[in-house]
Short mmCIF file of C-alpha atoms in Angstrom, two decimals:
data_model
loop_
_atom_site.label_atom_id
_atom_site.label_comp_id
_atom_site.label_asym_id
_atom_site.label_seq_id
_atom_site.Cartn_x
_atom_site.Cartn_y
_atom_site.Cartn_z
CA MET T 84 12.17 -29.70 -12.71
CA LEU T 85 14.05 -30.93 -15.79
CA GLN T 86 15.41 -33.87 -13.82
CA VAL T 87 11.88 -34.82 -12.69
CA ILE T 88 10.58 -34.61 -16.28
CA LEU T 89 13.46 -36.51 -17.89
CA GLN T 90 13.60 -39.30 -15.30
CA GLY T 91 9.85 -39.51 -14.67
CA GLY T 92 10.47 -38.57 -11.03
CA SER T 93 13.31 -37.86 -8.63
CA SER T 94 14.22 -38.24 -4.97
CA ILE T 95 15.17 -35.53 -2.47
CA SER T 96 15.90 -35.55 1.25
CA PHE T 97 13.52 -33.88 3.71
CA ALA T 98 16.15 -31.25 4.53
CA GLY T 99 16.76 -30.68 0.83
CA CYS T 100 13.03 -30.34 0.21
CA LEU T 101 12.67 -27.73 2.96
CA SER T 102 15.74 -25.88 1.66
CA GLN T 103 14.26 -25.80 -1.83
CA LEU T 104 10.94 -24.52 -0.48
CA TYR T 105 12.73 -21.86 1.59
CA VAL T 106 14.80 -20.52 -1.32
CA PHE T 107 11.78 -20.54 -3.61
CA ALA T 108 9.62 -18.65 -1.07
CA ALA T 109 12.41 -16.18 -0.26
CA THR T 110 13.02 -15.25 -3.89
CA GLY T 111 9.26 -14.96 -4.48
CA ILE T 112 8.82 -12.55 -1.56
CA ALA T 113 11.88 -10.55 -2.66
CA GLU T 114 10.45 -10.19 -6.17
CA CYS T 115 7.10 -8.94 -4.83
CA LEU T 116 8.75 -6.31 -2.65
CA LEU T 117 11.19 -5.24 -5.37
CA LEU T 118 8.34 -4.88 -7.89
CA THR T 119 6.55 -2.72 -5.30
CA SER T 120 9.67 -0.58 -4.87
CA MET T 121 9.87 -0.18 -8.65
CA SER T 122 6.26 1.04 -8.76
CA TYR T 123 7.08 3.60 -6.05
CA ASP T 124 10.08 4.71 -8.12
CA ARG T 125 7.90 5.20 -11.22
CA TYR T 126 5.26 7.03 -9.17
CA LEU T 127 7.85 9.55 -7.99
CA ALA T 128 9.38 9.90 -11.46
CA ILE T 129 6.04 10.71 -13.12
CA CYS T 130 3.90 12.27 -10.38
CA LYS T 131 6.62 14.15 -8.46
CA PRO T 132 9.49 14.67 -10.92
CA LEU T 133 10.89 17.75 -9.16
CA HIS T 134 11.22 15.87 -5.87
CA TYR T 135 12.47 12.61 -7.40
CA SER T 136 16.22 13.17 -7.02
CA SER T 137 15.89 14.28 -3.39
CA ILE T 138 13.56 11.43 -2.33
CA MET T 139 14.90 8.54 -4.41
CA SER T 140 18.58 8.91 -3.59
CA PHE T 141 21.17 6.15 -3.75
CA LYS T 142 20.80 5.63 0.00
CA GLN T 143 17.04 5.19 -0.43
CA HIS T 144 17.68 2.57 -3.14
CA VAL T 145 19.94 0.66 -0.75
CA TYR T 146 17.35 0.82 2.05
CA LEU T 147 14.60 -0.54 -0.21
CA VAL T 148 16.78 -3.43 -1.40
CA ILE T 149 17.91 -4.30 2.15
CA PHE T 150 14.32 -4.19 3.44
CA SER T 151 13.09 -6.39 0.58
CA TRP T 152 15.73 -9.06 1.11
CA ALA T 153 15.50 -8.91 4.93
CA CYS T 154 11.77 -9.72 4.72
CA ALA T 155 12.54 -12.40 2.13
CA VAL T 156 15.03 -14.07 4.49
CA ILE T 157 12.97 -13.84 7.70
CA LEU T 158 9.36 -14.57 6.67
CA PRO T 159 9.86 -18.00 5.00
CA ALA T 160 11.96 -19.11 7.97
CA ILE T 161 8.85 -18.88 10.18
CA SER T 162 6.86 -21.17 7.89
CA ILE T 163 9.73 -23.65 7.50
CA SER T 164 10.19 -23.85 11.28
CA LEU T 165 6.48 -24.73 11.70
CA ILE T 166 6.70 -27.39 8.98
CA CYS T 167 9.63 -29.00 10.82
CA PHE T 168 7.31 -29.80 13.76
CA LEU T 169 4.84 -31.69 11.54
CA ASP T 170 4.78 -35.48 11.32
CA PHE T 171 5.14 -37.15 7.92
CA CYS T 172 4.18 -40.77 8.43
CA GLY T 173 2.30 -41.65 5.24
CA SER T 174 3.25 -41.37 1.58
CA ASN T 175 6.53 -39.68 0.76
CA THR T 176 5.69 -38.95 -2.90
CA ILE T 177 5.26 -35.27 -3.73
CA ASP T 178 2.81 -34.79 -6.60
CA HIS T 179 4.67 -31.82 -8.06
CA PHE T 180 7.80 -30.97 -10.04
CA PHE T 181 9.42 -29.28 -7.00
CA CYS T 182 8.88 -28.98 -3.24
CA ASP T 183 6.03 -26.47 -3.13
CA PHE T 184 4.02 -25.73 0.01
CA ALA T 185 0.63 -27.23 -0.91
CA PRO T 186 1.76 -30.71 -2.07
CA LEU T 187 4.22 -30.97 0.83
CA ILE T 188 1.56 -30.17 3.43
CA LYS T 189 -0.78 -32.77 1.94
CA LEU T 190 1.73 -35.48 2.90
CA SER T 191 1.60 -34.62 6.61
CA CYS T 192 -0.46 -36.74 8.99
CA SER T 193 -0.47 -33.95 11.61
CA ASP T 194 -2.89 -31.07 12.05
CA THR T 195 -1.68 -28.54 9.46
CA SER T 196 -4.22 -25.81 10.24
CA THR T 197 -1.68 -23.69 12.15
CA VAL T 198 0.96 -23.63 9.44
CA GLU T 199 -1.68 -23.15 6.71
CA PHE T 200 -3.13 -20.18 8.59
CA GLU T 201 0.36 -18.73 9.15
CA VAL T 202 1.20 -18.97 5.44
CA PHE T 203 -2.21 -17.57 4.45
CA ALA T 204 -1.83 -14.66 6.93
CA GLN T 205 1.70 -14.02 5.66
CA THR T 206 0.63 -13.85 2.03
CA ILE T 207 -1.93 -11.10 2.72
CA PRO T 208 0.65 -8.31 3.36
CA VAL T 209 3.35 -9.79 1.12
CA PHE T 210 1.25 -10.42 -1.98
CA LEU T 211 -2.17 -8.80 -1.64
CA PHE T 212 -1.24 -5.52 0.08
CA THR T 213 1.75 -4.93 -2.19
CA PHE T 214 -0.46 -5.64 -5.21
CA ILE T 215 -3.06 -3.13 -3.98
CA TYR T 216 -0.26 -0.59 -3.40
CA ILE T 217 0.99 -1.08 -6.97
CA ILE T 218 -2.54 -0.63 -8.33
CA GLY T 219 -2.87 2.57 -6.24
CA THR T 220 0.41 4.03 -7.53
CA TYR T 221 -0.51 3.24 -11.12
CA PHE T 222 -3.92 4.83 -10.67
CA ASN T 223 -2.14 8.07 -9.68
CA ILE T 224 0.36 7.60 -12.51
CA PHE T 225 -2.41 7.27 -15.12
CA LEU T 226 -4.12 10.36 -13.73
CA ALA T 227 -0.84 12.29 -14.03
CA ILE T 228 -0.25 10.98 -17.58
CA SER T 229 -3.76 12.00 -18.66
CA LYS T 230 -2.94 15.59 -17.68
CA ILE T 231 0.14 15.71 -19.94
CA SER T 232 -0.73 17.86 -22.93
CA SER T 233 1.80 16.57 -25.49
CA THR T 234 1.37 13.18 -27.19
CA VAL T 235 5.13 12.55 -27.07
CA GLY T 236 5.17 13.17 -23.32
CA ARG T 237 2.31 10.73 -22.74
CA GLN T 238 3.98 8.06 -24.89
CA LYS T 239 7.26 8.49 -23.02
CA ALA T 240 5.51 8.17 -19.65
CA PHE T 241 3.60 5.07 -20.78
CA SER T 242 6.77 3.43 -22.12
CA THR T 243 8.42 3.96 -18.72
CA CYS T 244 5.68 1.93 -17.01
CA SER T 245 4.59 -0.59 -19.64
CA SER T 246 7.27 -3.24 -19.07
CA HIS T 247 6.95 -3.12 -15.28
CA LEU T 248 3.15 -3.24 -15.45
CA THR T 249 3.27 -6.27 -17.79
CA VAL T 250 5.56 -8.18 -15.41
CA VAL T 251 3.39 -7.24 -12.41
CA GLY T 252 0.26 -8.53 -14.13
CA ALA T 253 1.83 -11.85 -15.12
CA TYR T 254 3.55 -12.47 -11.79
CA TYR T 255 0.93 -11.31 -9.31
CA GLY T 256 -1.94 -12.89 -11.22
CA THR T 257 -0.62 -16.41 -10.75
CA MET T 258 0.74 -15.82 -7.24
CA ILE T 259 -2.56 -14.48 -5.87
CA ILE T 260 -4.50 -17.42 -7.34
CA LEU T 261 -2.05 -19.87 -5.77
CA TYR T 262 -1.26 -18.44 -2.35
CA VAL T 263 -4.05 -16.05 -1.37
CA THR T 264 -6.78 -18.54 -2.24
CA PRO T 265 -6.99 -21.24 0.48
CA ASN T 266 -5.21 -24.43 -0.63
CA ARG T 267 -8.14 -26.74 -0.01
CA ARG T 268 -10.07 -25.06 -2.83
CA GLN T 269 -7.46 -25.95 -5.42
CA SER T 270 -6.57 -29.23 -7.06
CA LEU T 271 -2.91 -30.17 -7.34
CA LYS T 272 -3.25 -30.15 -11.13
CA VAL T 273 -4.27 -26.47 -11.04
CA ASN T 274 -1.47 -25.78 -8.52
CA LYS T 275 1.13 -27.33 -10.83
CA THR T 276 -0.15 -25.42 -13.85
CA PHE T 277 0.09 -22.01 -12.18
CA SER T 278 3.41 -22.93 -10.54
CA LEU T 279 4.75 -23.66 -14.02
CA LEU T 280 3.58 -20.23 -15.20
CA TYR T 281 5.31 -18.16 -12.52
CA SER T 282 8.39 -20.37 -12.12
CA VAL T 283 9.18 -20.83 -15.84
CA VAL T 284 7.08 -18.62 -18.14
CA THR T 285 7.30 -15.35 -16.17
CA PRO T 286 11.11 -15.48 -15.61
CA LEU T 287 11.50 -16.36 -19.30
CA LEU T 288 9.45 -13.34 -20.37
CA ASN T 289 11.05 -10.87 -17.90
CA PRO T 290 14.29 -10.19 -19.84
CA ILE T 291 12.35 -10.07 -23.12
CA ILE T 292 9.81 -7.57 -21.76
CA TYR T 293 12.42 -5.28 -20.18
CA SER T 294 14.98 -5.47 -23.00
CA LEU T 295 12.47 -4.68 -25.77
CA ARG T 296 12.19 -1.16 -24.27
CA ASN T 297 15.75 -0.60 -25.50
CA LYS T 298 15.72 0.94 -29.01
CA GLU T 299 19.01 -0.70 -30.03
CA ILE T 300 17.79 -4.16 -29.03
CA ARG T 301 14.49 -3.62 -30.87
CA LYS T 302 16.39 -2.51 -33.98
CA SER T 303 18.73 -5.52 -33.84
CA PHE T 304 15.81 -7.87 -33.24
CA SER T 305 13.91 -6.44 -36.23
CA SER T 306 17.01 -6.74 -38.43
CA LEU T 307 17.48 -10.38 -37.39
CA ILE T 308 13.86 -11.25 -38.24
CA LEU T 309 14.12 -9.50 -41.63
CA GLN T 310 17.33 -11.44 -42.42
CA LYS T 311 15.62 -14.74 -41.55
CA LEU T 312 12.64 -13.88 -43.75
#
């Protein structure tokens, strides 16, 4: 992206473009599934604390990670294989700062309805269903928190979920707008704007959001600001 901005454009081979799209899609799917696993972990910790250690064992952690990355490796490969059968006989200029699905498909002179439907059908379970599952777990979590009598206990439970919930809102909001909404309803300018949000802004905020839960980091950060002032 920086190379495209600094040089006013850049060139990439077709194989390189597909590789970039594959890696980008794979990491996106992995993040969705890992965020869903994290919501399940928080649900068990707050709603079923006595069963947490027996259900969420180290082996269960490994299974969730393997499942997330296995889906992330397999699912984009199906879409990429369908794109390989398309003909690209017109313009070879991608109106984007990286090889994303929508601007790449617009360059094809073949019938793209099959691959568009496949990607749309794939995004329903990967993005929409996982998002609904996260909302469901947090609904149960908030019900459990509301039943906690002590204020300190409620604050501790909320602090456990706040960072994860913030990341989920920022990430899923842009992803659902981009990939669950049919591509023909979006302009490329809107596509680029939301792509910039979840490819740059969200990863930039992730370490800040998670690390600010740490008391020592918050204390050091406050001391640094006071020194500057």
